[in-house]
Amino acid sequence: MKTIGLIGGMSWESTASYYSVLNEGIKHELGGLHSAKIALYSVDFAEIEEMQHKGEWDKTAAVLSDAAKAVEAGGADFFLICTNTMHKVATEVQSAVNIPLLHIADATANKLKADGITKVGLLGTRFTMEQEFYKSRLVENFGIDVVIPNQQQRDIVHDVIYNELCLGEIKENSRNEYLKIIQELHSQGAQAVILGCTEIALLVQPEHTDVALYDTTAIHAQAAVKYAIS
């Protein structure tokens, strides 16, 4: 079994979900007392969040590159960045180490393609929804059309992530707002919706809507399980 490197803490709530899914996955695949071999480096999210909103992406790349070096030194055979947004600097982080990065958008796109999804809605931070580093990867590498919420809806999605979910706060009214937005994306032709922030699955689950939801945290971790035992 390969050792999985995790760059987490963005936020720690979603990193805990990664840890759980990885270990449950290895237990399911190998049985008995097996659990995942993991090297985890958890950053201080307050520092990252400040850099994000100041547009200091080069500084975030430096922090995550140091984290990647740490998990490589800790014995990781490959690594995951446990957040969608920070894949904006994935190329820089990957170049800092010799072990491969398992990209969250690729794992998600492979699952979408396997399920025959050709048009998908995308929820996430404002950075993920509005910038091209995530959407263009789905479009250009996998031929999946992407639709995003309107400006007002994007503001709601972003604010709930940073002011509630990253603080571990789950609010019913916020869930209702998200469900309205998901339904609107569906009405625009989205066959499914990507929960493209690793915290969103803490708020919205499949039982809350008839629209198919793709939880990037679970998909990314499940892809890591398969890679670890391949």
Short mmCIF file of C-alpha atoms in Angstrom, two decimals:
data_model
loop_
_atom_site.label_atom_id
_atom_site.label_comp_id
_atom_site.label_asym_id
_atom_site.label_seq_id
_atom_site.Cartn_x
_atom_site.Cartn_y
_atom_site.Cartn_z
CA MET A 1 0.00 0.00 0.00
CA LYS A 2 1.25 3.47 -0.93
CA THR A 3 1.46 6.24 1.66
CA ILE A 4 -0.97 9.08 0.96
CA GLY A 5 0.27 12.63 1.50
CA LEU A 6 -2.36 15.14 2.59
CA ILE A 7 -2.01 18.91 2.61
CA GLY A 8 -4.92 19.82 4.85
CA GLY A 9 -6.28 22.42 7.23
CA MET A 10 -8.19 24.34 4.54
CA SER A 11 -10.39 23.95 6.54
CA TRP A 12 -9.64 21.32 9.18
CA GLU A 13 -13.34 20.32 9.18
CA SER A 14 -13.12 19.05 5.62
CA THR A 15 -9.68 17.52 6.23
CA ALA A 16 -11.32 15.41 8.96
CA SER A 17 -13.74 14.18 6.30
CA TYR A 18 -10.81 13.20 4.08
CA TYR A 19 -9.21 11.27 6.93
CA SER A 20 -12.44 9.38 7.60
CA VAL A 21 -13.18 8.53 3.95
CA LEU A 22 -9.61 7.39 3.29
CA ASN A 23 -9.57 5.03 6.26
CA GLU A 24 -13.08 3.71 5.60
CA GLY A 25 -12.08 3.14 1.98
CA ILE A 26 -8.94 1.18 2.81
CA LYS A 27 -10.86 -0.86 5.39
CA HIS A 28 -13.52 -1.65 2.77
CA GLU A 29 -10.98 -2.64 0.14
CA LEU A 30 -8.55 -4.64 2.29
CA GLY A 31 -10.66 -5.68 5.26
CA GLY A 32 -9.54 -6.68 8.73
CA LEU A 33 -7.63 -4.09 10.70
CA HIS A 34 -6.26 -2.30 7.64
CA SER A 35 -6.22 1.49 7.65
CA ALA A 36 -4.71 4.11 5.37
CA LYS A 37 -1.04 5.04 5.54
CA ILE A 38 -1.13 8.83 5.68
CA ALA A 39 1.39 11.66 6.01
CA LEU A 40 -0.60 14.78 6.91
CA TYR A 41 0.59 18.39 6.95
CA SER A 42 -2.10 20.75 8.21
CA VAL A 43 -1.67 24.48 7.57
CA ASP A 44 -3.10 27.44 9.52
CA PHE A 45 -6.11 28.37 7.39
CA ALA A 46 -6.26 31.94 8.75
CA GLU A 47 -2.95 32.67 7.02
CA ILE A 48 -4.08 31.09 3.75
CA GLU A 49 -7.46 32.83 3.76
CA GLU A 50 -5.84 36.24 4.22
CA MET A 51 -3.48 35.61 1.30
CA GLN A 52 -6.39 34.40 -0.89
CA HIS A 53 -8.46 37.52 -0.38
CA LYS A 54 -5.43 39.77 -0.91
CA GLY A 55 -4.68 37.97 -4.17
CA GLU A 56 -1.28 36.85 -2.87
CA TRP A 57 -1.40 33.50 -4.63
CA ASP A 58 2.39 33.30 -4.95
CA LYS A 59 2.63 33.30 -1.15
CA THR A 60 0.01 30.55 -0.86
CA ALA A 61 1.97 28.52 -3.40
CA ALA A 62 5.09 28.87 -1.27
CA VAL A 63 3.27 27.70 1.87
CA LEU A 64 1.75 24.70 0.12
CA SER A 65 5.03 23.85 -1.62
CA ASP A 66 6.73 23.65 1.78
CA ALA A 67 3.87 21.43 2.97
CA ALA A 68 4.29 19.17 -0.06
CA LYS A 69 8.01 18.85 0.66
CA ALA A 70 7.16 17.91 4.24
CA VAL A 71 4.78 15.10 3.27
CA GLU A 72 7.29 13.86 0.70
CA ALA A 73 9.97 13.80 3.41
CA GLY A 74 7.48 12.01 5.64
CA GLY A 75 7.29 9.12 3.20
CA ALA A 76 4.31 9.99 1.01
CA ASP A 77 4.27 8.26 -2.38
CA PHE A 78 1.77 10.76 -3.82
CA PHE A 79 -0.22 13.64 -2.39
CA LEU A 80 -3.53 15.47 -2.32
CA ILE A 81 -4.30 19.14 -1.77
CA CYS A 82 -7.42 18.84 0.39
CA THR A 83 -9.26 21.82 -1.04
CA ASN A 84 -10.59 22.79 -4.46
CA THR A 85 -9.61 26.47 -4.35
CA MET A 86 -5.91 25.91 -3.73
CA HIS A 87 -5.63 23.85 -6.90
CA LYS A 88 -5.20 27.31 -8.42
CA VAL A 89 -1.52 26.87 -7.48
CA ALA A 90 -1.38 23.12 -8.14
CA THR A 91 1.24 23.43 -10.89
CA GLU A 92 3.62 25.37 -8.66
CA VAL A 93 3.15 22.96 -5.75
CA GLN A 94 3.64 19.91 -7.95
CA SER A 95 6.88 21.36 -9.32
CA ALA A 96 8.30 21.59 -5.77
CA VAL A 97 8.34 17.81 -5.22
CA ASN A 98 9.09 14.56 -7.02
CA ILE A 99 5.94 12.67 -6.01
CA PRO A 100 2.73 13.01 -8.10
CA LEU A 101 -0.26 15.16 -7.22
CA LEU A 102 -3.70 13.55 -7.52
CA HIS A 103 -5.71 16.50 -8.86
CA ILE A 104 -9.19 17.01 -7.41
CA ALA A 105 -10.72 18.26 -10.67
CA ASP A 106 -9.39 15.25 -12.59
CA ALA A 107 -10.81 12.81 -10.04
CA THR A 108 -14.17 14.58 -10.20
CA ALA A 109 -14.21 14.77 -14.00
CA ASN A 110 -13.40 11.08 -14.34
CA LYS A 111 -16.38 10.26 -12.13
CA LEU A 112 -18.64 12.60 -14.13
CA LYS A 113 -17.52 11.06 -17.42
CA ALA A 114 -18.08 7.54 -16.09
CA ASP A 115 -21.64 8.56 -15.18
CA GLY A 116 -22.32 10.12 -18.59
CA ILE A 117 -22.54 13.71 -17.32
CA THR A 118 -21.77 16.25 -20.05
CA LYS A 119 -23.07 19.47 -18.44
CA VAL A 120 -22.57 20.25 -14.78
CA GLY A 121 -23.20 23.08 -12.33
CA LEU A 122 -20.31 24.25 -10.16
CA LEU A 123 -20.50 25.55 -6.58
CA GLY A 124 -17.42 26.63 -4.67
CA THR A 125 -15.57 29.67 -3.46
CA ARG A 126 -15.75 32.77 -5.61
CA PHE A 127 -12.23 31.92 -6.83
CA THR A 128 -13.24 28.44 -7.99
CA MET A 129 -16.49 29.55 -9.63
CA GLU A 130 -15.21 32.67 -11.36
CA GLN A 131 -11.61 31.89 -12.33
CA GLU A 132 -10.55 29.48 -15.05
CA PHE A 133 -8.10 27.17 -13.24
CA TYR A 134 -10.86 24.69 -12.35
CA LYS A 135 -13.57 25.20 -14.99
CA SER A 136 -11.19 25.17 -17.95
CA ARG A 137 -9.70 21.86 -16.82
CA LEU A 138 -13.15 20.25 -16.98
CA VAL A 139 -13.97 21.82 -20.34
CA GLU A 140 -10.66 21.42 -22.15
CA ASN A 141 -9.43 18.10 -20.74
CA PHE A 142 -12.73 16.27 -20.37
CA GLY A 143 -15.25 18.02 -22.64
CA ILE A 144 -17.65 18.76 -19.76
CA ASP A 145 -19.68 21.98 -20.03
CA VAL A 146 -19.79 24.04 -16.81
CA VAL A 147 -22.44 26.49 -15.60
CA ILE A 148 -22.07 28.68 -12.52
CA PRO A 149 -24.52 30.72 -10.40
CA ASN A 150 -25.19 34.39 -11.08
CA GLN A 151 -23.26 37.11 -9.22
CA GLN A 152 -25.67 37.43 -6.29
CA GLN A 153 -25.79 33.66 -5.86
CA ARG A 154 -22.01 33.38 -6.05
CA ASP A 155 -21.72 35.92 -3.24
CA ILE A 156 -24.08 33.84 -1.08
CA VAL A 157 -22.21 30.60 -1.77
CA HIS A 158 -18.82 32.19 -1.05
CA ASP A 159 -19.91 33.96 2.13
CA VAL A 160 -21.51 30.84 3.61
CA ILE A 161 -18.31 28.87 2.99
CA TYR A 162 -15.98 31.31 4.75
CA ASN A 163 -18.29 32.74 7.43
CA GLU A 164 -20.12 29.56 8.40
CA LEU A 165 -18.89 26.23 7.04
CA CYS A 166 -15.19 26.85 7.64
CA LEU A 167 -16.15 27.68 11.24
CA GLY A 168 -18.12 24.46 11.57
CA GLU A 169 -21.49 26.27 11.56
CA ILE A 170 -24.36 24.50 9.76
CA LYS A 171 -27.44 26.69 9.28
CA GLU A 172 -30.80 25.60 7.86
CA ASN A 173 -31.44 28.91 6.09
CA SER A 174 -28.08 28.65 4.33
CA ARG A 175 -28.91 25.11 3.23
CA ASN A 176 -32.19 26.39 1.78
CA GLU A 177 -30.35 29.12 -0.14
CA TYR A 178 -27.93 26.54 -1.55
CA LEU A 179 -30.80 24.26 -2.58
CA LYS A 180 -32.46 27.13 -4.48
CA ILE A 181 -29.19 27.78 -6.31
CA ILE A 182 -28.74 24.08 -7.11
CA GLN A 183 -32.26 23.95 -8.55
CA GLU A 184 -31.56 27.05 -10.66
CA LEU A 185 -28.40 25.43 -12.10
CA HIS A 186 -30.45 22.34 -12.89
CA SER A 187 -33.03 24.50 -14.69
CA GLN A 188 -30.17 25.84 -16.85
CA GLY A 189 -29.44 22.33 -18.08
CA ALA A 190 -26.98 21.06 -15.50
CA GLN A 191 -27.42 17.30 -15.19
CA ALA A 192 -25.63 17.38 -11.85
CA VAL A 193 -23.90 19.84 -9.52
CA ILE A 194 -20.30 19.68 -8.30
CA LEU A 195 -19.89 20.54 -4.63
CA GLY A 196 -16.63 22.21 -5.58
CA CYS A 197 -15.60 23.27 -2.11
CA THR A 198 -14.65 20.58 0.34
CA GLU A 199 -16.91 22.06 3.06
CA ILE A 200 -20.17 22.17 1.07
CA ALA A 201 -20.96 18.50 1.67
CA LEU A 202 -21.15 19.36 5.38
CA LEU A 203 -24.23 21.47 4.51
CA VAL A 204 -25.90 19.81 1.52
CA GLN A 205 -26.34 16.06 1.09
CA PRO A 206 -28.08 13.99 -1.60
CA GLU A 207 -31.18 13.51 0.56
CA HIS A 208 -31.81 17.25 0.40
CA THR A 209 -32.37 17.44 -3.38
CA ASP A 210 -33.33 15.39 -6.41
CA VAL A 211 -30.43 16.92 -8.37
CA ALA A 212 -27.37 14.64 -8.50
CA LEU A 213 -24.57 16.00 -6.30
CA TYR A 214 -20.87 15.26 -6.74
CA ASP A 215 -19.02 15.63 -3.43
CA THR A 216 -15.43 16.44 -4.39
CA THR A 217 -14.11 15.52 -0.93
CA ALA A 218 -15.47 11.97 -1.16
CA ILE A 219 -14.56 11.57 -4.83
CA HIS A 220 -11.00 12.81 -4.31
CA ALA A 221 -10.46 10.58 -1.27
CA GLN A 222 -11.95 7.54 -3.01
CA ALA A 223 -9.64 8.10 -5.98
CA ALA A 224 -6.73 8.23 -3.53
CA VAL A 225 -7.78 4.90 -2.01
CA LYS A 226 -7.75 3.25 -5.43
CA TYR A 227 -4.36 4.76 -6.27
CA ALA A 228 -2.90 3.77 -2.89
CA ILE A 229 -3.70 0.09 -3.37
CA SER A 230 -3.03 -0.07 -7.12
#
